[in-house]
Amino acid sequence: MNSKNRLFLALLSACCLATASAAALSEAEINSRVNDLLSRMTLEEKIGQLNQLSGYGYAPEMVGHIRSGAVGSILNEVDPEVVNKLQHEAVENTRLGIPLIFARDVIHGFKTIFPIPLGQAATWNPAIVEEGARIAADEAGSVGIRWTFSPMVDIARDARWGRIAEGFGEDPVLATALGVAMVKGYQGDDLTKPNTMAACAKHFAGYGAAEAGKDYNTTWIPEELLRDVYLRPFKALADAGSATFMCSFNDINGVPSSGNRKLLQNILRDEWGYDGLMVSDWGSIQQMIPHGYSENLRHAAAQAVDAGVDIDMESYAYTGHLRDLVEKGEVSEARVDSLVRNVLNLKYRLGLFENPYVDMASAKRFYAPASLEAARRAVEESAILLKNSGTLPINNSKVKKIAVIGPMADAQHDQAGTWVFDLEKEHSVTPLTALQQMYGKENIIYAPGLEYTRDLNTKGFSDAVKAAKKADVVLYFAGEEAVLSGEAHCRADLSLPGAQSRLLDELKATGKPVVLIVQAGRQLALMHECETADAVVYCFHGGTMTGPGLANLLAGTTNFSGRSPVSFPRMSGQEPLYYNRKNTGRPAEGITLINDIPLEAGQTSTGCTSFYLDAGDGALFPFGYGLSYTTFAYSDPVLSATEIAPDGSLTVKCTITNTGKRAGAEVAQLYIRDHVASLVRPVRELRGFEKITLQPGESRTVEFQLHPSDLAFHINGAQTAVEPGEFSVWVAPNANEGNPVKFNVVKPAEIASR
Ligand code: BGC
């Protein structure tokens, strides 16, 4: 049979096979097949499995790599026909027929784009996140993508860092819950199903702590902090079965992650028992040279193998040097086998040996109506109402004409946010379109004022002001273009780019009520804007259905329930800014701001406490914050005990009542503080949350458990301790509010002696 016919038959059989999943093999069966295959592989073939390349179509050079067994997985190939042709080369035209894995950065949707992960975090709703991941896996799986480099669970405490957009914000407990939900959504209950993807917990580790919020920058993180905060979500994702991990670009305490044996081997594998796959970041093995950790690529390859990086993504370090390293006895073949084992294992777990091809009959399953609805709901739950002096919801009896202004009102590309390689922007429904549909085109006066968010040209201002004067309410859509956040897109200045702030002032000067709606990739510093506008809505880039979601919220068809997953700064210079900070020996009090200081005041006259003369102290809007069209009242928390032993648990109950006139969802947040400890503890730490919907007048009691692991912290590196002493506990609407109640952790001997 010639190869054309074989390809045809292979693709035909793929059509019949791919809709059904290959039966999942047991772990023992997978191990025995992996061992058998491994025993038949040459060293060259093994090294090929460890090599990941970026795709460039069905090109002769790539076909050559595949046929010679020099590549084991390919990223960035999304045309299902090309995927099948390349797969055919691997399955039919190599000695052992080992299938390829096709991978892609499907970060917040493949075609139907969901809010950026930071926006998904603002939903505080794991079910929304899981559903988004499920839909992404179905769409991406339909073109043969079976591995996504997501979720990113890097804790980020600095809004200057562009990649804050890609994670779940500043808190490890929130990031853990949402990261686990995302893994579940991608992987489903059976990874052999062709509409699932292997998840990838990234970037291991500490990447979000980049000094000064500058991407790829150095991180210095004491082991206790690393474990309490930065590793917490990773540990949970390892336990939840994230099929893969990716190591990070940064050096952490002097050692780049790609060569960091302590992280990759000692902590992840030995201590946590993780048995999935570790992929390098793009070129990160090679980058150990400029880091100053490796002499050359050969050295870097040896260090990465020793640390436990299974797949080399685009460094060509393994294909270039591993053979020589093994032949010279510097790396053992057994070590290479242990890496290859993880790759083959994943291929079996994905069912690729049985079911390697994309089913062309059901390929390209994009934009299903139910997926678009899910994306709209995600926008509705992710947008945060930061301020409302009664302008919202838009009052239909008073508002006849609406002015829609601003560069983000009709930005099909930019509303999608960062990390959308596969955007078809004509599918993005913008706020302008949605509002025109909702209120009738004739009632919307559109004048963008600025063409794009960085625009400094004010020639459009006069039309915008004219539009505002003719309208009963002004909806001003400002923010950041997608390109201003994401990898390598950090900002030192967190103000609204371009002339957007000036335009807001001019709109306000018309005397019309102005609603500022911000779409951005991070929390911006909007002190002036929040004072100026009558209402402020914050929407991290919302994706395909931004328009319909926002229109429903502005009109009041849906109520706001988004809560901030980050602390909003008053000024850029406050960063890094996060709620779970330490108290210091001189916590802020008696703040005197710069313009209130008398001339020639004495150096100590402003008090000597911890605040800024210009920004004061604390966030403009704290972590967990968000308003609603209704109001909620919290009872004081009720504890099941006022004393517990260090290994004891506690129940915390709190009754929440909807005290307003319409239904709404509230996020009850459980915080603790350990008042005195041998390593000073943060002023508050989130330990649980629950989003509940209440009808007007309805009350519900939420119940949380506090276990020893919630009260423990790391000490002396890896050791954990629950120390006796006083704790406070809050159930609160955000990190600044709520009434604390106290309990004590008491030594067992003390309890016994009473
Ligand atoms: C990013 C990763 C991404 C990889 C592959 C890198 O630049 O840091 O997050 O998964 O590229 O595209």
PDB file of N, CA, C and O in Angstrom, residues 242-265:
ATOM      1  N   SER A 242      -3.059  16.975  38.465  1.00  0.00           N
ATOM      2  CA  SER A 242      -2.682  17.710  37.251  1.00  0.00           C
ATOM      3  C   SER A 242      -1.654  16.854  36.508  1.00  0.00           C
ATOM      4  O   SER A 242      -0.591  16.530  37.054  1.00  0.00           O
ATOM      5  N   ALA A 243      -1.959  16.477  35.262  1.00  0.00           N
ATOM      6  CA  ALA A 243      -1.119  15.495  34.574  1.00  0.00           C
ATOM      7  C   ALA A 243       0.298  15.993  34.351  1.00  0.00           C
ATOM      8  O   ALA A 243       1.226  15.197  34.257  1.00  0.00           O
ATOM      9  N   THR A 244       0.452  17.325  34.262  1.00  0.00           N
ATOM     10  CA  THR A 244       1.797  17.851  34.025  1.00  0.00           C
ATOM     11  C   THR A 244       2.059  19.106  34.856  1.00  0.00           C
ATOM     12  O   THR A 244       1.133  19.734  35.360  1.00  0.00           O
ATOM     13  N   PHE A 245       3.306  19.444  34.958  1.00  0.00           N
ATOM     14  CA  PHE A 245       3.804  20.669  35.588  1.00  0.00           C
ATOM     15  C   PHE A 245       4.762  21.323  34.599  1.00  0.00           C
ATOM     16  O   PHE A 245       5.371  20.635  33.783  1.00  0.00           O
ATOM     17  N   MET A 246       4.902  22.640  34.713  1.00  0.00           N
ATOM     18  CA  MET A 246       5.935  23.337  33.938  1.00  0.00           C
ATOM     19  C   MET A 246       6.815  24.111  34.915  1.00  0.00           C
ATOM     20  O   MET A 246       6.302  24.777  35.825  1.00  0.00           O
ATOM     21  N   CYS A 247       8.119  24.013  34.721  1.00  0.00           N
ATOM     22  CA  CYS A 247       8.984  24.785  35.614  1.00  0.00           C
ATOM     23  C   CYS A 247       9.122  26.212  35.077  1.00  0.00           C
ATOM     24  O   CYS A 247       8.820  26.491  33.928  1.00  0.00           O
ATOM     25  N   SER A 248       9.560  27.095  35.935  1.00  0.00           N
ATOM     26  CA  SER A 248       9.491  28.515  35.605  1.00  0.00           C
ATOM     27  C   SER A 248      10.813  29.047  35.064  1.00  0.00           C
ATOM     28  O   SER A 248      11.844  28.390  35.141  1.00  0.00           O
ATOM     29  N   PHE A 249      10.765  30.252  34.525  1.00  0.00           N
ATOM     30  CA  PHE A 249      11.949  30.894  33.968  1.00  0.00           C
ATOM     31  C   PHE A 249      12.912  31.419  35.044  1.00  0.00           C
ATOM     32  O   PHE A 249      14.110  31.483  34.835  1.00  0.00           O
ATOM     33  N   ASN A 250      12.300  31.875  36.159  1.00  0.00           N
ATOM     34  CA  ASN A 250      13.075  32.655  37.135  1.00  0.00           C
ATOM     35  C   ASN A 250      14.097  31.817  37.896  1.00  0.00           C
ATOM     36  O   ASN A 250      13.953  30.603  38.022  1.00  0.00           O
ATOM     37  N   ASP A 251      15.075  32.531  38.423  1.00  0.00           N
ATOM     38  CA  ASP A 251      15.901  31.872  39.431  1.00  0.00           C
ATOM     39  C   ASP A 251      15.219  32.122  40.768  1.00  0.00           C
ATOM     40  O   ASP A 251      14.606  33.173  40.989  1.00  0.00           O
ATOM     41  N   ILE A 252      15.288  31.134  41.618  1.00  0.00           N
ATOM     42  CA  ILE A 252      14.661  31.275  42.925  1.00  0.00           C
ATOM     43  C   ILE A 252      15.741  31.023  43.964  1.00  0.00           C
ATOM     44  O   ILE A 252      16.376  29.973  43.957  1.00  0.00           O
ATOM     45  N   ASN A 253      15.989  32.048  44.739  1.00  0.00           N
ATOM     46  CA  ASN A 253      17.083  32.025  45.713  1.00  0.00           C
ATOM     47  C   ASN A 253      18.398  31.611  45.046  1.00  0.00           C
ATOM     48  O   ASN A 253      19.188  30.849  45.600  1.00  0.00           O
ATOM     49  N   GLY A 254      18.583  32.071  43.826  1.00  0.00           N
ATOM     50  CA  GLY A 254      19.854  31.871  43.141  1.00  0.00           C
ATOM     51  C   GLY A 254      19.917  30.687  42.195  1.00  0.00           C
ATOM     52  O   GLY A 254      20.886  30.551  41.451  1.00  0.00           O
ATOM     53  N   VAL A 255      18.889  29.834  42.213  1.00  0.00           N
ATOM     54  CA  VAL A 255      18.942  28.657  41.334  1.00  0.00           C
ATOM     55  C   VAL A 255      17.765  28.698  40.349  1.00  0.00           C
ATOM     56  O   VAL A 255      16.606  28.688  40.769  1.00  0.00           O
ATOM     57  N   PRO A 256      18.056  28.761  39.031  1.00  0.00           N
ATOM     58  CA  PRO A 256      16.953  28.750  38.067  1.00  0.00           C
ATOM     59  C   PRO A 256      16.116  27.478  38.235  1.00  0.00           C
ATOM     60  O   PRO A 256      16.659  26.397  38.498  1.00  0.00           O
ATOM     61  N   SER A 257      14.793  27.607  38.064  1.00  0.00           N
ATOM     62  CA  SER A 257      13.913  26.462  38.302  1.00  0.00           C
ATOM     63  C   SER A 257      14.262  25.269  37.415  1.00  0.00           C
ATOM     64  O   SER A 257      14.126  24.127  37.829  1.00  0.00           O
ATOM     65  N   SER A 258      14.691  25.543  36.183  1.00  0.00           N
ATOM     66  CA  SER A 258      14.958  24.429  35.260  1.00  0.00           C
ATOM     67  C   SER A 258      16.138  23.570  35.703  1.00  0.00           C
ATOM     68  O   SER A 258      16.337  22.474  35.173  1.00  0.00           O
ATOM     69  N   GLY A 259      16.905  24.062  36.644  1.00  0.00           N
ATOM     70  CA  GLY A 259      18.014  23.245  37.157  1.00  0.00           C
ATOM     71  C   GLY A 259      17.900  23.083  38.659  1.00  0.00           C
ATOM     72  O   GLY A 259      18.902  22.810  39.334  1.00  0.00           O
ATOM     73  N   ASN A 260      16.689  23.240  39.158  1.00  0.00           N
ATOM     74  CA  ASN A 260      16.507  23.297  40.606  1.00  0.00           C
ATOM     75  C   ASN A 260      16.062  21.941  41.156  1.00  0.00           C
ATOM     76  O   ASN A 260      14.876  21.630  41.251  1.00  0.00           O
ATOM     77  N   ARG A 261      17.027  21.146  41.531  1.00  0.00           N
ATOM     78  CA  ARG A 261      16.732  19.794  41.991  1.00  0.00           C
ATOM     79  C   ARG A 261      15.923  19.802  43.289  1.00  0.00           C
ATOM     80  O   ARG A 261      15.060  18.955  43.498  1.00  0.00           O
ATOM     81  N   LYS A 262      16.190  20.790  44.103  1.00  0.00           N
ATOM     82  CA  LYS A 262      15.455  20.843  45.377  1.00  0.00           C
ATOM     83  C   LYS A 262      13.949  20.981  45.116  1.00  0.00           C
ATOM     84  O   LYS A 262      13.131  20.281  45.723  1.00  0.00           O
ATOM     85  N   LEU A 263      13.605  21.870  44.182  1.00  0.00           N
ATOM     86  CA  LEU A 263      12.180  22.067  43.881  1.00  0.00           C
ATOM     87  C   LEU A 263      11.589  20.883  43.120  1.00  0.00           C
ATOM     88  O   LEU A 263      10.555  20.338  43.496  1.00  0.00           O
ATOM     89  N   LEU A 264      12.265  20.547  42.014  1.00  0.00           N
ATOM     90  CA  LEU A 264      11.661  19.602  41.067  1.00  0.00           C
ATOM     91  C   LEU A 264      11.728  18.156  41.551  1.00  0.00           C
ATOM     92  O   LEU A 264      10.831  17.361  41.277  1.00  0.00           O
ATOM     93  N   GLN A 265      12.798  17.828  42.231  1.00  0.00           N
ATOM     94  CA  GLN A 265      12.950  16.437  42.680  1.00  0.00           C
ATOM     95  C   GLN A 265      12.583  16.292  44.163  1.00  0.00           C
ATOM     96  O   GLN A 265      11.672  15.547  44.525  1.00  0.00           O
TER      97      GLN A 265
END
